[in-house]
XYZ file of C-alpha atoms in Angstrom:
436
model
C -4.694 29.310 -85.915
C -1.864 27.491 -84.386
C 1.225 26.576 -86.389
C 0.527 22.890 -86.768
C 3.191 20.305 -86.927
C 2.909 16.714 -88.100
C 5.380 13.839 -87.123
C 5.191 10.935 -89.073
C 7.233 8.490 -88.047
C 7.708 4.686 -86.445
C 7.789 3.297 -83.074
C 10.512 5.763 -82.396
C 7.473 8.831 -82.875
C 4.759 6.493 -81.195
C 6.755 6.184 -78.076
C 7.570 2.472 -77.686
C 9.813 1.587 -74.463
C 11.906 -1.243 -74.738
C 12.921 -1.051 -71.060
C 9.686 -0.574 -68.552
C 12.302 0.420 -65.891
C 12.816 3.524 -67.933
C 9.266 4.455 -67.904
C 7.458 6.310 -65.527
C 4.250 3.923 -65.898
C 6.259 0.822 -65.904
C 4.982 0.164 -69.584
C 5.701 -0.314 -72.942
C 5.189 3.125 -74.320
C 6.657 6.081 -72.893
C 3.699 8.706 -71.822
C 2.965 11.882 -72.591
C 5.565 13.709 -70.399
C 8.232 11.620 -72.025
C 7.682 11.257 -75.543
C 9.834 13.382 -78.122
C 6.470 14.686 -79.811
C 4.811 15.716 -76.523
C 8.350 17.155 -75.339
C 8.410 19.181 -78.595
C 4.784 20.499 -78.109
C 5.973 21.640 -74.406
C 9.208 23.380 -75.658
C 7.486 25.460 -78.400
C 4.343 26.737 -76.619
C 0.702 27.078 -76.984
C 1.348 28.882 -80.440
C 2.140 25.576 -82.114
C 0.207 22.193 -82.470
C 2.224 18.901 -82.672
C 0.517 16.039 -83.846
C 2.312 12.579 -83.559
C 1.620 9.745 -86.356
C 3.743 7.005 -84.923
C 3.104 3.344 -86.009
C 5.300 0.372 -84.675
C 6.852 -1.334 -88.130
C 6.255 1.696 -90.511
C 8.637 2.007 -93.488
C 8.936 4.821 -96.364
C 7.703 2.579 -99.283
C 8.203 -0.766 -98.362
C 4.943 -3.053 -98.430
C 5.358 -5.466 -95.428
C 4.489 -9.026 -96.339
C 3.562 -9.771 -92.752
C 1.628 -6.638 -91.858
C -0.644 -4.800 -94.053
C -0.507 -0.676 -94.547
C 2.898 -0.257 -93.249
C 4.449 1.566 -95.776
C 3.703 5.422 -95.542
C 3.445 5.886 -99.148
C 0.338 4.254 -99.477
C -1.324 5.793 -96.562
C 0.278 9.274 -97.580
C -3.293 11.232 -98.933
C -5.422 10.178 -96.340
C -3.047 10.345 -93.559
C -2.171 14.080 -94.338
C -5.404 15.512 -95.664
C -7.079 14.100 -92.508
C -4.473 16.829 -90.340
C -4.709 19.750 -92.918
C -3.370 22.511 -92.688
C -0.013 21.380 -92.159
C 2.579 23.756 -91.474
C 5.704 21.557 -91.205
C 5.763 17.591 -91.904
C 8.477 15.638 -89.630
C 8.989 12.269 -91.600
C 11.428 9.950 -89.064
C 11.539 7.027 -90.764
C 14.210 4.153 -92.154
C 14.818 1.847 -89.200
C 12.354 -0.569 -90.628
C 13.724 -0.083 -93.703
C 16.793 -2.259 -93.119
C 15.094 -5.180 -92.487
C 16.161 -8.200 -94.392
C 13.042 -9.286 -95.973
C 12.933 -5.900 -98.012
C 16.100 -6.486 -99.455
C 16.917 -2.892 -99.745
C 20.491 -1.102 -98.978
C 20.878 2.458 -97.640
C 20.928 4.051 -101.170
C 17.405 2.099 -101.906
C 15.861 3.262 -98.435
C 17.144 6.953 -99.566
C 15.378 6.278 -103.080
C 11.895 4.958 -100.788
C 12.198 8.222 -98.473
C 12.619 10.503 -101.781
C 9.488 9.203 -103.256
C 7.710 9.465 -99.844
C 8.574 13.334 -99.876
C 7.721 13.569 -103.537
C 4.259 12.188 -102.724
C 3.648 14.532 -99.549
C 4.709 17.328 -101.719
C 1.372 16.871 -104.092
C -0.863 16.460 -101.132
C -3.435 19.239 -101.233
C -2.455 19.924 -97.209
C -0.350 22.694 -97.024
C -3.184 25.408 -97.317
C -1.834 27.459 -100.221
C 1.493 27.707 -98.810
C 4.587 25.962 -100.375
C 5.202 22.407 -98.376
C 7.343 22.710 -96.013
C 9.161 19.031 -95.019
C 11.889 18.267 -92.426
C 13.332 14.531 -92.821
C 15.128 13.467 -89.418
C 17.818 10.336 -89.823
C 16.855 8.071 -87.026
C 19.868 7.523 -84.857
C 21.824 4.198 -86.216
C 20.965 0.786 -85.003
C 23.565 0.021 -82.069
C 26.139 -2.713 -82.383
C 24.742 -5.795 -80.254
C 21.450 -5.592 -81.851
C 19.942 -9.363 -82.892
C 16.453 -9.846 -83.799
C 15.783 -12.902 -86.026
C 12.517 -11.299 -87.420
C 14.102 -8.341 -88.692
C 17.042 -10.693 -90.034
C 20.406 -10.023 -90.739
C 22.645 -7.116 -92.029
C 20.782 -4.265 -90.158
C 23.061 -2.483 -88.515
C 25.660 -1.862 -91.311
C 22.754 -0.739 -93.658
C 21.649 1.361 -90.736
C 24.898 3.055 -90.826
C 24.331 4.663 -94.290
C 20.687 5.906 -94.335
C 21.762 9.189 -92.922
C 24.264 9.866 -95.535
C 21.764 9.313 -98.212
C 18.969 11.141 -96.575
C 20.755 14.443 -96.309
C 21.633 14.250 -100.358
C 17.857 13.368 -101.115
C 16.968 16.350 -98.558
C 19.115 18.763 -100.139
C 18.026 17.508 -103.743
C 14.228 17.911 -103.049
C 14.905 21.133 -100.989
C 13.668 19.660 -97.938
C 15.170 20.396 -94.524
C 17.053 17.855 -92.726
C 18.473 16.731 -89.123
C 20.489 13.681 -88.224
C 19.130 12.668 -84.876
C 22.451 10.726 -84.151
C 23.454 11.136 -80.361
C 20.267 11.017 -79.467
C 20.463 7.820 -76.877
C 19.193 4.142 -77.797
C 18.182 1.800 -75.138
C 20.879 -1.071 -74.424
C 18.196 -3.951 -74.678
C 17.178 -3.730 -78.327
C 19.497 -1.271 -79.419
C 17.063 0.376 -81.648
C 14.372 2.379 -79.584
C 14.875 5.702 -77.867
C 15.344 6.385 -73.953
C 13.691 8.663 -72.255
C 16.715 10.670 -72.489
C 16.716 10.131 -75.914
C 13.333 11.291 -76.671
C 14.063 14.527 -74.707
C 17.293 14.893 -76.543
C 15.445 14.641 -79.718
C 12.558 17.231 -78.519
C 15.225 19.328 -77.709
C 17.035 19.431 -81.122
C 13.835 19.663 -83.035
C 12.738 22.177 -81.017
C 15.845 24.589 -81.274
C 15.595 24.295 -85.010
C 12.092 25.495 -85.452
C 12.891 28.449 -82.798
C 15.908 29.419 -85.360
C 13.239 29.122 -88.179
C 11.152 31.634 -86.773
C 14.089 33.843 -86.015
C 14.867 33.397 -89.630
C 11.511 34.219 -90.552
C 11.481 37.260 -87.977
C 14.941 38.503 -89.817
C 13.199 38.264 -93.511
C 9.743 40.027 -92.184
C 12.032 42.842 -91.019
C 13.282 43.479 -94.233
C 11.050 41.743 -96.795
C 14.603 39.677 -98.245
C 15.907 36.401 -98.438
C 19.076 35.735 -96.109
C 22.435 34.701 -97.653
C 25.401 34.281 -95.591
C 29.179 34.487 -96.525
C 30.923 31.796 -93.844
C 34.521 30.671 -93.937
C 37.732 31.248 -92.406
C 39.263 35.035 -91.646
C 41.271 36.086 -94.469
C 39.439 34.670 -97.231
C 38.155 37.538 -98.730
C 34.822 37.389 -97.690
C 34.524 41.092 -96.693
C 36.026 42.021 -100.322
C 33.726 39.746 -101.925
C 30.832 41.619 -100.336
C 32.367 45.148 -101.370
C 32.719 43.805 -104.833
C 28.950 42.418 -105.004
C 27.630 45.397 -103.284
C 29.763 48.156 -103.547
C 32.214 49.242 -100.961
C 31.700 50.241 -97.231
C 32.509 46.789 -95.371
C 35.849 46.992 -93.596
C 38.574 44.818 -95.074
C 41.658 43.741 -93.351
C 43.933 41.294 -93.145
C 43.636 40.512 -89.136
C 41.627 38.460 -86.770
C 38.039 38.830 -86.749
C 37.601 41.697 -89.028
C 34.144 41.428 -88.870
C 33.184 40.246 -85.572
C 29.891 41.799 -85.686
C 28.177 40.357 -88.865
C 27.814 42.707 -91.223
C 24.243 42.938 -93.769
C 23.762 44.731 -96.990
C 20.877 44.392 -99.833
C 22.116 42.947 -103.088
C 19.972 42.763 -106.180
C 20.139 39.455 -108.299
C 20.213 39.671 -111.878
C 16.290 38.639 -111.624
C 15.829 41.665 -109.693
C 15.081 39.760 -106.363
C 16.719 41.588 -103.500
C 18.469 39.538 -100.813
C 20.185 40.432 -97.414
C 23.855 39.617 -97.856
C 25.420 39.044 -94.479
C 29.271 38.571 -94.048
C 29.604 36.164 -90.909
C 32.679 36.324 -88.598
C 35.526 34.480 -89.741
C 37.070 31.142 -88.260
C 40.468 30.581 -86.917
C 42.371 27.775 -86.562
C 42.884 28.399 -82.563
C 39.953 30.570 -80.995
C 41.217 32.278 -78.282
C 39.257 31.514 -75.328
C 37.940 34.967 -74.487
C 35.976 35.116 -78.055
C 34.626 31.730 -77.696
C 30.887 32.914 -77.100
C 31.345 36.053 -79.410
C 32.253 34.054 -82.392
C 29.277 31.279 -81.495
C 26.708 33.707 -81.186
C 28.101 35.680 -83.772
C 28.192 33.016 -86.266
C 24.767 31.872 -85.562
C 23.263 34.284 -87.962
C 23.938 31.701 -90.347
C 21.278 29.466 -88.851
C 18.907 31.980 -90.377
C 19.970 31.933 -93.890
C 18.114 30.621 -96.954
C 21.541 30.370 -98.466
C 25.123 29.726 -97.087
C 28.062 30.213 -99.418
C 31.158 28.794 -98.080
C 33.886 30.750 -98.954
C 37.666 29.541 -98.975
C 41.025 31.120 -100.254
C 42.061 29.369 -104.169
C 45.141 29.366 -103.310
C 45.536 28.054 -99.765
C 46.373 24.466 -99.732
C 44.587 23.634 -96.594
C 41.005 25.042 -98.368
C 39.383 21.664 -98.435
C 40.377 20.995 -94.686
C 38.934 24.510 -93.950
C 35.611 24.040 -95.898
C 35.385 20.231 -93.938
C 36.097 22.112 -90.338
C 33.235 24.956 -91.399
C 30.838 22.253 -92.386
C 31.171 20.521 -89.169
C 30.720 23.850 -87.325
C 27.578 24.649 -89.159
C 26.211 21.466 -88.615
C 26.531 22.255 -84.929
C 24.433 24.958 -85.278
C 21.671 22.929 -87.247
C 22.559 24.113 -90.467
C 22.567 20.974 -92.014
C 19.761 21.536 -94.095
C 20.504 25.247 -95.477
C 21.294 25.078 -99.540
C 25.072 25.563 -99.662
C 27.175 27.060 -102.244
C 31.029 26.858 -102.269
C 33.309 29.432 -103.686
C 36.962 29.400 -104.105
C 38.019 33.178 -103.964
C 41.087 34.904 -104.849
C 41.342 32.854 -108.140
C 43.827 35.275 -109.579
C 46.197 34.393 -107.051
C 48.834 31.688 -108.224
C 48.152 27.834 -107.989
C 44.226 28.558 -107.811
C 43.393 25.582 -109.897
C 39.830 23.869 -109.482
C 38.714 21.133 -111.314
C 35.183 20.570 -109.486
C 32.332 22.080 -111.459
C 30.407 22.535 -108.580
C 32.826 25.102 -106.869
C 32.597 28.508 -108.333
C 35.950 30.588 -108.713
C 35.725 34.118 -108.122
C 38.135 37.057 -107.722
C 36.830 40.134 -105.749
C 39.836 41.570 -106.749
C 39.284 41.495 -110.599
C 35.575 40.666 -110.735
C 36.168 37.429 -112.352
C 33.018 34.841 -111.378
C 30.774 37.120 -109.564
C 28.151 37.191 -112.404
C 27.977 32.936 -112.127
C 27.893 33.318 -108.245
C 25.032 35.761 -108.718
C 22.962 33.588 -111.057
C 23.639 30.752 -109.158
C 22.256 32.449 -105.874
C 19.293 33.153 -108.274
C 18.758 29.681 -109.185
C 18.457 28.558 -105.479
C 16.174 31.191 -104.610
C 13.820 30.943 -107.708
C 10.774 29.633 -106.202
C 10.822 33.147 -104.069
C 10.130 35.859 -107.076
C 7.661 36.059 -109.902
C 7.638 38.373 -113.226
C 4.094 39.954 -113.353
C 2.518 42.842 -115.336
C -0.027 44.628 -113.360
C -2.552 47.818 -113.923
C -2.693 49.349 -111.033
C -5.902 52.097 -110.522
C -4.967 55.262 -109.108
C -6.599 54.774 -105.663
C -4.444 51.527 -105.342
C -0.946 53.221 -105.888
C 0.036 52.381 -102.534
C 0.109 48.536 -103.694
C 2.920 49.100 -105.358
C 5.100 49.418 -102.451
C 6.039 45.405 -102.151
C 7.363 45.715 -105.796
C 9.602 48.733 -105.273
C 10.806 47.922 -102.189
C 11.404 43.934 -101.963
C 11.295 43.335 -105.348
C 11.938 45.434 -108.669
C 10.014 47.610 -111.442
C 11.376 47.057 -114.869
C 8.489 49.035 -116.660
C 6.653 51.933 -115.276
C 3.756 53.708 -117.096
C 0.939 56.129 -115.917
C -1.784 55.584 -118.379
C -5.492 57.041 -118.384
C -6.536 53.787 -116.532
C -3.918 53.377 -113.704
C -0.441 52.976 -113.501
C 1.155 49.641 -115.411
C 4.046 47.856 -113.938
C 6.082 45.406 -115.245
C 8.511 43.463 -112.667
C 9.643 41.119 -110.047
C 7.599 40.417 -106.735
C 8.225 37.698 -103.889
C 5.941 34.857 -103.976
C 4.745 35.947 -100.581
C 3.627 39.610 -101.963
C 1.679 38.243 -104.910
C -1.564 38.201 -103.502
C -1.242 41.829 -103.161
C -1.643 42.180 -106.767
C -4.465 39.674 -107.190
C -7.022 41.703 -109.454
C -4.781 43.772 -111.298
C -2.819 41.269 -113.166
C -2.844 41.707 -116.762
């Protein structure tokens, strides 16, 4: 079957056109060559099926007293079931939630999106796979907007929605994209232009293609990918060597790791991951290295977890991390879980009072156990502890546990090979029928 993407949205997904002169057909709806959903289908090709579910006026959870059944929450079950199997659900809602009659601020709109996400996850439409949801924050309503039916305060509330959506997405382990920058028209200031539809389709297509590359990278190794990202000289290579054993060159120089270095790392749970040391950031990038830098750092876009590394003794560490985040967001990494590590905490002035920041020292080994434990927590949904008894003519089935997990107990018994160990979620089906 084709990879099925369902696009759940409002008038900007339906394709409403506020300026007929911007529409090749001169109508109030962009045609099949213009809407972002259709453009996304074209960009991804015939291995994908992109389905649009756009309705003008649709909200996340807010029931409209003027028009019935406008909230996505109340129709989520039949809507998603009618489109199963769904491989990716894209939700772009929130513009209508700012209407004065709903009396909801940006935080409340974010809470509505969270409720909708949780509902969609419970619907049996995923074909036995984990729910895969991308939340898109629509562009902000622009200054100049005025609509008596929508009411007052819409512009200000619209400005805060993306920030809350990002928090909600991280908390619920779903993907996130901020569509700000996709062009709105200058008539009603709240609908995409033809150019805006093209821009959004391009962003989404690039995001999906990178996820495809991520899936290929994991398929080659059978392991989740964890990337170390940060400025040069913060000790990323030293940290990798401390975690995996020495072999990565350590140097206090520009681009000591211009090629990403990948190493296998086994977490306390027994799960094996691919640890990637990406190229280091610098404050002023030489022009002839710009493209090499960008292409190398794109490795982070394939990651399951990004570890932001800073020098604990550097007074500019917070500024550097902010720039790191800005670059990563530009590479469509905004939805990938991130950990923050202050390395070199054995140095003077290495103080930290933020409980969400991990202190490590590659030199002394301090904090490495806490880092490994945190990675295990973030990736916990990827592994299972099982006990199996494999008949002697099925010993080849032990390979996924040996190669991509870990064997903790191994006994040769009269009726077969008994194993206790860790396996990846996607390998669990190999052992069905042999669990004990």
